[in-house]
CSV table of C-alpha atoms in Angstrom, one decimal:
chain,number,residue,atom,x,y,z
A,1,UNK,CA,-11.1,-13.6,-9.3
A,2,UNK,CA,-11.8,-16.5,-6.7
A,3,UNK,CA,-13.7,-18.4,-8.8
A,4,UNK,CA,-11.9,-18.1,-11.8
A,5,UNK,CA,-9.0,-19.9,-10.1
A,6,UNK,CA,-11.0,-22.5,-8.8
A,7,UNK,CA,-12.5,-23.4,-12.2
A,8,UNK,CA,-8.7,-23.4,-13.6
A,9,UNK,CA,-7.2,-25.7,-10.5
A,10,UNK,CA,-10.5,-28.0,-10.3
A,11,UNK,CA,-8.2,-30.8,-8.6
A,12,UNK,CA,-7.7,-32.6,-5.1
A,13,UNK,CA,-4.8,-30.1,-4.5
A,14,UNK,CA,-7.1,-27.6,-4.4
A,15,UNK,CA,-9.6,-29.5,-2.7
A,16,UNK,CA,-7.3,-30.1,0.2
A,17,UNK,CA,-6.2,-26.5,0.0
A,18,UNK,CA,-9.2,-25.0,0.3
A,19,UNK,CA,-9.9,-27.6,3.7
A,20,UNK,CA,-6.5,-27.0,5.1
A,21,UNK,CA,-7.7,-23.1,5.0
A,22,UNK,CA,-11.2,-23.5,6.4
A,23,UNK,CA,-10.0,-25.3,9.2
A,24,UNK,CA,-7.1,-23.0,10.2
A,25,UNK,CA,-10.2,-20.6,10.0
A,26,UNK,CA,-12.9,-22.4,11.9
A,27,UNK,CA,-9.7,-22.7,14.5
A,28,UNK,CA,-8.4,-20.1,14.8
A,29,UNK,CA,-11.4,-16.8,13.7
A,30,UNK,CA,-14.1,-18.5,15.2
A,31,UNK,CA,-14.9,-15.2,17.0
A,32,UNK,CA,-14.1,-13.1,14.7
A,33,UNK,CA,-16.2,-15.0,11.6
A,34,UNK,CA,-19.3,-14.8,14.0
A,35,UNK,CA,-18.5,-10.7,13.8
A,36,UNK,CA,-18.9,-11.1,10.2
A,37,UNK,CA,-22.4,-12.3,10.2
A,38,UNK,CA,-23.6,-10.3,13.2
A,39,UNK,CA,-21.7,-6.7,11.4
A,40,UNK,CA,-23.6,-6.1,7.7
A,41,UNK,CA,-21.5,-3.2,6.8
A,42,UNK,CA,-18.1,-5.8,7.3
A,43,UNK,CA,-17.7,-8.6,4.4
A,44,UNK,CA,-13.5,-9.0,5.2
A,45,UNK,CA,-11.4,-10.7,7.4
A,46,UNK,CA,-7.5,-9.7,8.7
A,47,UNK,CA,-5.7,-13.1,8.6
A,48,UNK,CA,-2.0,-13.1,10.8
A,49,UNK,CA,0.4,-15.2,8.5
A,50,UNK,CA,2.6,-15.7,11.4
A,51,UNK,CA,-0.9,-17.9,13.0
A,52,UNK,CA,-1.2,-20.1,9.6
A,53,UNK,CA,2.8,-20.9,10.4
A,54,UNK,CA,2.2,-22.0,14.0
A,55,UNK,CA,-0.9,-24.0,12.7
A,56,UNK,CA,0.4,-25.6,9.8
A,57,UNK,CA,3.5,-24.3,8.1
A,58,UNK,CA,3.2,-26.5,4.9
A,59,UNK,CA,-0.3,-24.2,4.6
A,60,UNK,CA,1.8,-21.0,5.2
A,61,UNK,CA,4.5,-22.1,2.9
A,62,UNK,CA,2.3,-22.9,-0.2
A,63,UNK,CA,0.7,-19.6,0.0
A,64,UNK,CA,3.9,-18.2,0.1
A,65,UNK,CA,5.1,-19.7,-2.6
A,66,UNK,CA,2.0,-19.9,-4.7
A,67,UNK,CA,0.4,-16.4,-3.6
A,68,UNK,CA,-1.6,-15.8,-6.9
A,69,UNK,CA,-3.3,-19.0,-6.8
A,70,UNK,CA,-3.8,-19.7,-2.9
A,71,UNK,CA,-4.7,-15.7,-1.9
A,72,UNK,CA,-8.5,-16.5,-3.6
A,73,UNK,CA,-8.6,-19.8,-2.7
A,74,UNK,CA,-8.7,-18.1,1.0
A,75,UNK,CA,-11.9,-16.2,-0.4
A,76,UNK,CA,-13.8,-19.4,-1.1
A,77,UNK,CA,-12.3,-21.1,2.4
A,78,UNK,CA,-14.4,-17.8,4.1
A,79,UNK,CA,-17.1,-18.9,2.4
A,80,UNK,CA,-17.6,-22.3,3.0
A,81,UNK,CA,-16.7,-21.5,6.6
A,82,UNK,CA,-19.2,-18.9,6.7
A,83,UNK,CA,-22.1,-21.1,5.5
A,84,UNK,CA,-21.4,-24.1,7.5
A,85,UNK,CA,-21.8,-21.8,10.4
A,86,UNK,CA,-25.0,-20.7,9.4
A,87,UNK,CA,-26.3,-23.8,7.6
A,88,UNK,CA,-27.3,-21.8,4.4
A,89,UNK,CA,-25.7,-21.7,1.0
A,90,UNK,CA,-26.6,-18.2,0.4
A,91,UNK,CA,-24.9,-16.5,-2.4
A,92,UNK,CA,-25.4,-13.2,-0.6
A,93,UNK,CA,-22.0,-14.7,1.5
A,94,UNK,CA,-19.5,-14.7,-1.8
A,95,UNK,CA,-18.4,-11.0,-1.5
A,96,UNK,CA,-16.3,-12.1,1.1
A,97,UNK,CA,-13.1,-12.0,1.9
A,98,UNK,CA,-9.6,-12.2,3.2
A,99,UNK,CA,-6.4,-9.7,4.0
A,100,UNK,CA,-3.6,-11.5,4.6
A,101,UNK,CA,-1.4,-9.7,6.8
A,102,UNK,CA,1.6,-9.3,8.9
A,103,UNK,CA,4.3,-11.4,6.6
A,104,UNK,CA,7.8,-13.1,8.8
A,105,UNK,CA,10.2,-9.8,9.0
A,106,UNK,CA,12.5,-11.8,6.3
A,107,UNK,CA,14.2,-9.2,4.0
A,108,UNK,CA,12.4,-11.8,1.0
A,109,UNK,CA,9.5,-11.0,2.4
A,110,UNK,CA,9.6,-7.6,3.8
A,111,UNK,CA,10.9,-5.2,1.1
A,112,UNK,CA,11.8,-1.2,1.1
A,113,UNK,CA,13.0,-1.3,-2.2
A,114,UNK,CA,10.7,-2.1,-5.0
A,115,UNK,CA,10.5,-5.5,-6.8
A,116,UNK,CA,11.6,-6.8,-10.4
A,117,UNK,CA,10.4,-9.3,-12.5
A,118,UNK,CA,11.9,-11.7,-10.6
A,119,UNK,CA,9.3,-11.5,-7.8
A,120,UNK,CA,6.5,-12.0,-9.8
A,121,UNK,CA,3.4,-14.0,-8.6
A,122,UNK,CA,5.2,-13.9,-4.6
A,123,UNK,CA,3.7,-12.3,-1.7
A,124,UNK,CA,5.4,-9.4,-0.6
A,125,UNK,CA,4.8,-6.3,2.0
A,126,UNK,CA,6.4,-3.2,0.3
A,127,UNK,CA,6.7,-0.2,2.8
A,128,UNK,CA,7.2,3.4,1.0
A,129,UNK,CA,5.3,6.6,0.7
A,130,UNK,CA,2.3,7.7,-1.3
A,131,UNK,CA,3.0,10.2,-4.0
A,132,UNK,CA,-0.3,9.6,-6.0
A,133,UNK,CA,-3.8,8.5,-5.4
A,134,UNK,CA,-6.4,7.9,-7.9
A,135,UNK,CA,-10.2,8.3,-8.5
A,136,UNK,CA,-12.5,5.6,-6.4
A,137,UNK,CA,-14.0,3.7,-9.4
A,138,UNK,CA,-16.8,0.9,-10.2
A,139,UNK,CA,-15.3,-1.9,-11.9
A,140,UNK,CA,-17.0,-4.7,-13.3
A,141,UNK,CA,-15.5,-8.1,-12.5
A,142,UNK,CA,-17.4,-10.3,-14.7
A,143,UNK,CA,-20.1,-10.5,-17.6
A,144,UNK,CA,-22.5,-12.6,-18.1
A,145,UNK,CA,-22.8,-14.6,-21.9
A,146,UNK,CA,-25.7,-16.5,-23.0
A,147,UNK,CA,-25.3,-19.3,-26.1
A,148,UNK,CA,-27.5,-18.3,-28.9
A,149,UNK,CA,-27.3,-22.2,-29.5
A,150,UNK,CA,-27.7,-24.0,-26.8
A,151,UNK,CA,-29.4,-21.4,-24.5
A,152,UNK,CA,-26.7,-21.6,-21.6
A,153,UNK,CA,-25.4,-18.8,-19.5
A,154,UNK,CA,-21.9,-18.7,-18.7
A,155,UNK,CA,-19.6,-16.0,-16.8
A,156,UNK,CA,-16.6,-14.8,-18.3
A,157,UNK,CA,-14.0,-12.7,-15.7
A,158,UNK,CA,-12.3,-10.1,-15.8
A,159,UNK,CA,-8.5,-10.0,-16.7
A,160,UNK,CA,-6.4,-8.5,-14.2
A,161,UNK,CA,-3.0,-8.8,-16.5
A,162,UNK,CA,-4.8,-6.6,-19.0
A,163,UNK,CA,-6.4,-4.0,-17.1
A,164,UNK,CA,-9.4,-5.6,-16.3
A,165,UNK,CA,-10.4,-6.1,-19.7
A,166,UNK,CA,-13.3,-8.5,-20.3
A,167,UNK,CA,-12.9,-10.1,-23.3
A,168,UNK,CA,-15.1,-11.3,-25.3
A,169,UNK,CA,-15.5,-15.3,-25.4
A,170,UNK,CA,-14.5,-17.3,-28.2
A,171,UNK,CA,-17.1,-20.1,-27.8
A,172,UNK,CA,-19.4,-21.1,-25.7
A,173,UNK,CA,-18.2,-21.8,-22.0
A,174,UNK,CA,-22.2,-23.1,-20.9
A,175,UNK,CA,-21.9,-25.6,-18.5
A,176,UNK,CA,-22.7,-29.3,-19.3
A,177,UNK,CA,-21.2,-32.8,-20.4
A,178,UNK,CA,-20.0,-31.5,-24.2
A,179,UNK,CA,-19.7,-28.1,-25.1
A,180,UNK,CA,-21.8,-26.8,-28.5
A,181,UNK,CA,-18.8,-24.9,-29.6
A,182,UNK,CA,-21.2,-22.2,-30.7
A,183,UNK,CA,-19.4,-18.7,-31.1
A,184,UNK,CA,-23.1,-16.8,-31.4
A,185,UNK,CA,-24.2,-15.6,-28.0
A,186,UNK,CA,-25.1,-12.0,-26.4
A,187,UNK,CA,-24.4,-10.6,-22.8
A,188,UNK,CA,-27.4,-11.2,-20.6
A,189,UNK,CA,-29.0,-8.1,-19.4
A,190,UNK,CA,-31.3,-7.3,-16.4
A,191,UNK,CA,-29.6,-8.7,-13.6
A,192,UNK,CA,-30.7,-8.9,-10.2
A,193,UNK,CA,-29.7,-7.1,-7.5
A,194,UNK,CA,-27.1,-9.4,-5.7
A,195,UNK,CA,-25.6,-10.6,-8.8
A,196,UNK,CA,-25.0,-6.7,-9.5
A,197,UNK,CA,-23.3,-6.4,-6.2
A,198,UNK,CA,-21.1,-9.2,-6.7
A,199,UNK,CA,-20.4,-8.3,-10.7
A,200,UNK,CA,-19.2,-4.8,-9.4
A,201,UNK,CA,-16.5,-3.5,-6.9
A,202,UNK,CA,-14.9,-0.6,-6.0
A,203,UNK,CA,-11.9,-0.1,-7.7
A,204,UNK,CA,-8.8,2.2,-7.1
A,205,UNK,CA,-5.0,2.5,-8.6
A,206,UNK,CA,-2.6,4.4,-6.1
A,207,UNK,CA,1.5,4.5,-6.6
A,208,UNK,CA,3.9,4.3,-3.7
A,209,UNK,CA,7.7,5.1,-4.0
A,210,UNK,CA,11.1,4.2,-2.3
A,211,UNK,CA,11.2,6.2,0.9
A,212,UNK,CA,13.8,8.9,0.2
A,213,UNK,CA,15.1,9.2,3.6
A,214,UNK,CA,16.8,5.2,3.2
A,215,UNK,CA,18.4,5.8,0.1
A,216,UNK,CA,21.6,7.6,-0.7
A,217,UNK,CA,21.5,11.3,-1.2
A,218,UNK,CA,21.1,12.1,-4.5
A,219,UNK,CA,19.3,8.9,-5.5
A,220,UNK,CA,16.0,8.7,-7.8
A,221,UNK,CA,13.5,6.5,-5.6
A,222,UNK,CA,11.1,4.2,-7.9
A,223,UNK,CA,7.9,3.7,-7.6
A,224,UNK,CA,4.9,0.7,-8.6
A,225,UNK,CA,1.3,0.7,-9.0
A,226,UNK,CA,-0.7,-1.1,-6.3
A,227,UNK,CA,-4.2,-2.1,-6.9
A,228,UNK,CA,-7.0,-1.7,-4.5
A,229,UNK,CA,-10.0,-3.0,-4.3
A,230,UNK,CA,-13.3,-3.2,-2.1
A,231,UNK,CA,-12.9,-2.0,1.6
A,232,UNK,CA,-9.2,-1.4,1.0
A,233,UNK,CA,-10.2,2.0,-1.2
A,234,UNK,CA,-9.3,5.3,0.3
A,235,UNK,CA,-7.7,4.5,2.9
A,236,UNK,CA,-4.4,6.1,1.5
A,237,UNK,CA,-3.8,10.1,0.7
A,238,UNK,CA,-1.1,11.6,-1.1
A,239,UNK,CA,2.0,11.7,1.9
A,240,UNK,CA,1.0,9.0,4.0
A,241,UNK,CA,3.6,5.9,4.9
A,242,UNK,CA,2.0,2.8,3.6
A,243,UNK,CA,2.3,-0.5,4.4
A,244,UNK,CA,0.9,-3.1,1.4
A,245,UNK,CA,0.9,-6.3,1.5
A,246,UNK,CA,0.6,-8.0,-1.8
A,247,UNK,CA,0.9,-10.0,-4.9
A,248,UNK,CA,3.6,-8.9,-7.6
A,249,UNK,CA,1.8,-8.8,-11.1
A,250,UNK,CA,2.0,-8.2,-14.3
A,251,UNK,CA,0.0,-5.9,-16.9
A,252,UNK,CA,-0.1,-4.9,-20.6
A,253,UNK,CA,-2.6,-3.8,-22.8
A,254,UNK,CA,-2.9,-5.0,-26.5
A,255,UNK,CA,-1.2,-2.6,-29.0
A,256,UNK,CA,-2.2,-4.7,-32.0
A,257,UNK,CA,-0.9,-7.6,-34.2
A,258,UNK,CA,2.6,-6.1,-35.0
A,259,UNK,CA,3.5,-4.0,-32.3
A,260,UNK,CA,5.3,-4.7,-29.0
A,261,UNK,CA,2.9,-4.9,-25.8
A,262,UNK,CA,4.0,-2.1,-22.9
A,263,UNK,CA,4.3,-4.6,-20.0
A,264,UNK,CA,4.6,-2.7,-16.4
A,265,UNK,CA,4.9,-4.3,-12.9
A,266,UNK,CA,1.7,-3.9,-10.2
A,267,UNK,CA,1.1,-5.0,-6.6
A,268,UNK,CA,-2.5,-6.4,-6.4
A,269,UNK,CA,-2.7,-5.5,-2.6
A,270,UNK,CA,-4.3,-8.1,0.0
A,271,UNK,CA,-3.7,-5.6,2.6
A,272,UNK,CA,-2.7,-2.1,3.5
A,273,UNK,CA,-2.2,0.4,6.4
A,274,UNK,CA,-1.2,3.8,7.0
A,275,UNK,CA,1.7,5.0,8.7
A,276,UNK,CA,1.5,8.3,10.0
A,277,UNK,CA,-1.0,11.2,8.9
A,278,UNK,CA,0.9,13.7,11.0
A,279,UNK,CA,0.9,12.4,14.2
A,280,UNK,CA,4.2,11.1,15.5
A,281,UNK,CA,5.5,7.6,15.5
A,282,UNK,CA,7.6,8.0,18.6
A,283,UNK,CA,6.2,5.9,21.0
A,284,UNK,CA,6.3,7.8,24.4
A,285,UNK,CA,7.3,5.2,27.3
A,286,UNK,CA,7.0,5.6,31.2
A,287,UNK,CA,10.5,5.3,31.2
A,288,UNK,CA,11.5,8.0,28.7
A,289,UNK,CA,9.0,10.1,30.7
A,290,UNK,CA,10.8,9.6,33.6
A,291,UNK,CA,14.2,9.5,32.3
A,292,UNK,CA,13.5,13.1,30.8
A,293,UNK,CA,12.1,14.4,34.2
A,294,UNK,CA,15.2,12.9,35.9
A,295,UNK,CA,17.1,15.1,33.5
A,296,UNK,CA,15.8,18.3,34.0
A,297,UNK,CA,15.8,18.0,37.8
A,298,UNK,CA,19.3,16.7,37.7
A,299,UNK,CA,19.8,20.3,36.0
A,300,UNK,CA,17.6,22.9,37.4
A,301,UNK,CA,20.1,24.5,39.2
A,302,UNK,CA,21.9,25.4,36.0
A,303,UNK,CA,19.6,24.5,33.1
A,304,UNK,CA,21.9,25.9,30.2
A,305,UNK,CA,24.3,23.4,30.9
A,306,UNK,CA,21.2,21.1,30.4
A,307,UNK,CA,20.8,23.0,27.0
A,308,UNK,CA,24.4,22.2,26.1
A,309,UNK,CA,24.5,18.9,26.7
A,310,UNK,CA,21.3,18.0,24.5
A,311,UNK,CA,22.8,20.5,21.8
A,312,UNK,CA,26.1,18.7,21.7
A,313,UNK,CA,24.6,15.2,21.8
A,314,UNK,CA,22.9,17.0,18.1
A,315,UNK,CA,24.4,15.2,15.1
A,316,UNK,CA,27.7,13.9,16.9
A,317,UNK,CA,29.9,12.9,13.7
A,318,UNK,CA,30.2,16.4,13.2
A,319,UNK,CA,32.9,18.3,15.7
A,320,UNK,CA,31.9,21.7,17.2
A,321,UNK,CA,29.4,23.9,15.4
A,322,UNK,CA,27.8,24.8,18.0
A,323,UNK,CA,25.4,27.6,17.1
A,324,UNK,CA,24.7,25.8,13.6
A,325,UNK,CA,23.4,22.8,15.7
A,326,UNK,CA,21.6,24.7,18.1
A,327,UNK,CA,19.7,26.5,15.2
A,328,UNK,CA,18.9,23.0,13.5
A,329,UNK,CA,17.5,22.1,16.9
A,330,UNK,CA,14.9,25.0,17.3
A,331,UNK,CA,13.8,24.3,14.1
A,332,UNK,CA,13.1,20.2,14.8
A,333,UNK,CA,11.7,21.2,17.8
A,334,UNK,CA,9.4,24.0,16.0
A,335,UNK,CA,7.0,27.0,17.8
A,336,UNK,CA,3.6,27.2,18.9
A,337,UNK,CA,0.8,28.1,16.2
A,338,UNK,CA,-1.5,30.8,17.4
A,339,UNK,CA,-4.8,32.2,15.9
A,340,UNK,CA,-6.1,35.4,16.4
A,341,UNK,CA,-10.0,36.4,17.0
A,342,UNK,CA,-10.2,37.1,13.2
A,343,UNK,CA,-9.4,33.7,12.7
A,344,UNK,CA,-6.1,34.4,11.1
A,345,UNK,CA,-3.7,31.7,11.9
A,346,UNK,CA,0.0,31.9,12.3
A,347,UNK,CA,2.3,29.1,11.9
A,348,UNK,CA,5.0,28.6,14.7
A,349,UNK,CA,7.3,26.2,12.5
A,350,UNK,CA,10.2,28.3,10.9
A,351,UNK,CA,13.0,27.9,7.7
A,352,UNK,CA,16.4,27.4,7.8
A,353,UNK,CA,19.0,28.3,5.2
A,354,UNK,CA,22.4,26.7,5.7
A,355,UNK,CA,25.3,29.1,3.7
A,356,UNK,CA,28.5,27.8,3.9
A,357,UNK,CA,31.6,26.6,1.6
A,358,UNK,CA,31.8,23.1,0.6
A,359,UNK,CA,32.8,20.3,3.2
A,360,UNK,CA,31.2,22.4,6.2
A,361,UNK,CA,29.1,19.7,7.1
A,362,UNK,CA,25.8,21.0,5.5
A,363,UNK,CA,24.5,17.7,4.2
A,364,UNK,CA,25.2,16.3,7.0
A,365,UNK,CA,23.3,18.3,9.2
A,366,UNK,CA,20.5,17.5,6.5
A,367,UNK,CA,20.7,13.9,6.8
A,368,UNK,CA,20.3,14.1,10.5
A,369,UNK,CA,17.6,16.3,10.6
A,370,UNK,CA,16.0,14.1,8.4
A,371,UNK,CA,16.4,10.6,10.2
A,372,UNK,CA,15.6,12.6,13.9
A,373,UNK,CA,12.2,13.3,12.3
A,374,UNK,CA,9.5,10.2,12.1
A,375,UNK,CA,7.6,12.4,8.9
A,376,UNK,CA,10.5,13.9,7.0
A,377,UNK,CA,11.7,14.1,3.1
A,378,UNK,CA,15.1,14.3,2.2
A,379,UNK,CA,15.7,15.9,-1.6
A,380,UNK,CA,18.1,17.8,-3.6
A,381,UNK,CA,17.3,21.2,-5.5
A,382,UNK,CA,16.2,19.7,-9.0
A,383,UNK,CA,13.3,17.6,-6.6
A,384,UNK,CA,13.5,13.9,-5.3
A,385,UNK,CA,10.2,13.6,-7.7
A,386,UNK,CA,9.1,14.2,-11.4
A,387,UNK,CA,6.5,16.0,-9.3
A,388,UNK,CA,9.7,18.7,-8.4
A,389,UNK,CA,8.9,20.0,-4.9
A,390,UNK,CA,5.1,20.9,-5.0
A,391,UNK,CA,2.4,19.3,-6.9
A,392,UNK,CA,2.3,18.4,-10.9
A,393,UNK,CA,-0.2,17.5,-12.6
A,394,UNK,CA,0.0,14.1,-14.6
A,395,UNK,CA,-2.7,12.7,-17.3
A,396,UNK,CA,-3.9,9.1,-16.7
A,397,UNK,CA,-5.7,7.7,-19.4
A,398,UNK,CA,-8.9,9.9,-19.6
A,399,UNK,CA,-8.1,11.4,-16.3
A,400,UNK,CA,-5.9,13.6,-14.8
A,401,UNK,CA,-4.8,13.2,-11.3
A,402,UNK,CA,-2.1,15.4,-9.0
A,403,UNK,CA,1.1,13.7,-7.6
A,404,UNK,CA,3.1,15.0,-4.8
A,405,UNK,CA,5.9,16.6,-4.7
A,406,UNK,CA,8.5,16.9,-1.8
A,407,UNK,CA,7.2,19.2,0.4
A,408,UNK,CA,3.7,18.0,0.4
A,409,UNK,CA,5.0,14.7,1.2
A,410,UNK,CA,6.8,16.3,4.2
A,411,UNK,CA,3.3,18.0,5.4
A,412,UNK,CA,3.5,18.4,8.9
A,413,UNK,CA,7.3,17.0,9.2
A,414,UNK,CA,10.0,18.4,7.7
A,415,UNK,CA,11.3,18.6,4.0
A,416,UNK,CA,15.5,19.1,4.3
A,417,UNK,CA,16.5,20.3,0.5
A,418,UNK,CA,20.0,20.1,-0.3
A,419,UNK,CA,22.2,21.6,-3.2
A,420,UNK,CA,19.2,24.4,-2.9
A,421,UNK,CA,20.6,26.8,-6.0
A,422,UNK,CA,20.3,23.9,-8.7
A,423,UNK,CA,16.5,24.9,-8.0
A,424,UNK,CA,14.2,24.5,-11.2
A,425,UNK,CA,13.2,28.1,-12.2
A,426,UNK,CA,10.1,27.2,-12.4
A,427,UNK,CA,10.2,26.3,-8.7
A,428,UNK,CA,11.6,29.2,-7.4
A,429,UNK,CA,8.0,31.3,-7.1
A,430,UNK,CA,7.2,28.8,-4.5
């Protein structure tokens, strides 16, 4: 993709890009560049945005601004930085590449809502949750033509807006002074081992939603397609809190001369990370450690009064209740799991059912639970997903693949469920 944008922008703009870039690079990653060639199993490099602003913000700005063009252009800066430092022009180096990361925290910038066509070709970090994951594939990035005519060789790329479709040329692209124009040529076969590696990459499609737990009850989330590719494969599962970093693009696939393309919205990701896997994302401070011991000692003497001051403190809009809050609280805090010597293992988390006439707080309750608990799902009986509360299976293509439904998102948290008797029937055996 790198060097299809730099044969389209050929120009002192992107000359001057491109330098601007390797010497933010040489600057500021010396050390880490010199990783790159001592580590053969690493070919990528994590780029801070916030250090391109305090080196040159007219640098941070146009990649901002122009993300679909200046993102690659960063691939080639890696390069030439790379062989300078070693004083070689070996291809074996083009594979490489950057993640931009770590965007300003600017609600333009930093989204939990997904993006519209309005946002298309920007760079954008998109937090939501996982609900599918797809198959780790090979794709081919590029073909090789030769003219029948003038016996050139020319490479024609992969589109990303169609799918990664590589069409076939309509004349000949060979380089030289004047083309021949020739539309007779054949793909070359037999090709050597690096060009293989660098004509092929590992290739994966993955779709986060709108984290239900910041949107109003009762509200479908959306979701968008993010494309991964290279070292940034499987590092997602089904559940998982992600954090992409992207550009916003557009993709359709030819339906033919007379009918109307199906256009759909991606994020071709630059950089992702995983939020939590079931581990908890309360940080646990020296200060909270102390501040809880100080507690209990305060109340040893009487440590139900302890008890009914944390139980009170539970969910504090609503007045009273006490039992019902003291009940939501045994189950946030949960049990202890035990096996036995056969191996059998018994959970220690338990349910909950809330009965009670309408306006008795039970949402609210729900709500709390929900935003007290790092991992947690908020949905309603009829399921926050097409998925409904387990697991559906959904065709893609040629494939088919699983998506999550609301309680295996909650794995390891807790899923709160409200209006529980609009159920799905075929739910209910679950």
């Amino acid at each position: 993709m790198s060097s299809m944008v730099v044969d389209t922008l050929d120009n002192d703009d992107t000359t001057s890009t491109v330098g601007a870039m390797q010497l933010f690079l040489e600057s500021c990653y010396s050390a880490e560049i010199n990783d790159l060639l001592d580590d053969e199993n690493t070919s990528s490099l994590a780029v801070d945005l916030g250090k391109v602003i305090e080196f040159n913000v007219e640098l941070a700005q146009t990649i901002l601004d122009r993300a679909t063009f200046c993102l690659p252009l960063f691939n080639v800066a890696l390069v030439s930085a790379l062989r300078k430092l070693t004083g070689t022009t070996a291809s074996s180096m083009d594979g490489a590449r950057v993640h931009v990361e770590h965007l300003p925290n600017h609600p333009a910038l930093q989204r939990t809502k997904m993006p519209g066509s309005e946002d298309i070709g920007h760079l954008l970090t998109i937090s939501g949750t996982v609900i599918r994951t797809g198959m780790v594939k090979m794709m081919e990035t590029q073909k090789r033509y030769a003219c029948l005519k003038c016996r050139g060789t020319f490479i024609v790329r992969a589109q990303l807006e169609q799918y990664n479709y590589i069409p076939k040329p309509a004349r000949c692209l060979a380089p030289g002074e004047d083309y021949c124009n020739s539309n007779a040529f054949a793909p070359v076969e037999g090709m050597d081992a690096l060009e293989a590696r660098l004509c092929c990459t590992d290739y994966q499609e993955i779709k986060i939603q709108e984290q239900v737990g910041r949107l109003a009850l009762g509200t479908i989330p959306r979701s968008i397609v993010v494309i991964l590719e290279a070292d940034l494969v499987d590092i997602l599962k089904s559940g998982d809190s992600a954090l992409v970093t992207g550009t916003l693009v557009r993709r359709w696939r030819g339906e033919g001369a007379c009918n109307r393309p199906d256009i759909a919205l991606a994020l071709y990701a630059t950089s992702v990370s995983a939020g939590t896997s079931g581990g908890s994302l309360v940080s646990i401070t020296n200060d909270f450690k102390l501040s809880f011991r100080s507690f209990w000692q305060t109340h040893a003497s009487a440590p139900m009064r302890g008890r009914d001051i944390i139980v009170a403190s539970m969910c504090p809009q609503v007045y009273g209740l006490f039992y019902i809050k003291l009940a939501v609280l045994l189950i946030l805090i949960g049990g202890v799991a035990r096996a036995d010597s056969s191996g059998l293992r018994v959970r220690g988390e338990a349910h909950l059912l809330l009965v009670g006439d309408p306006g008795t707080a039970k949402s609210q309750f729900l709500k709390y639970a929900a935003k007290l608990i790092p991992r947690s799902v908020l949905t309603t009986g009829i399921g926050s997903t097409s998925a409904g509360l387990t697991v559906t299976a959904v065709r893609d293509g040629a494939e088919w693949q699983l998506e999550a439904g609301a309680l295996v998102l909650a794995d390891r948290g807790i899923c709160c469920i409200d209006e529980f008797g609009s159920i799905r029937d075929a739910e209910k055996g679950t």
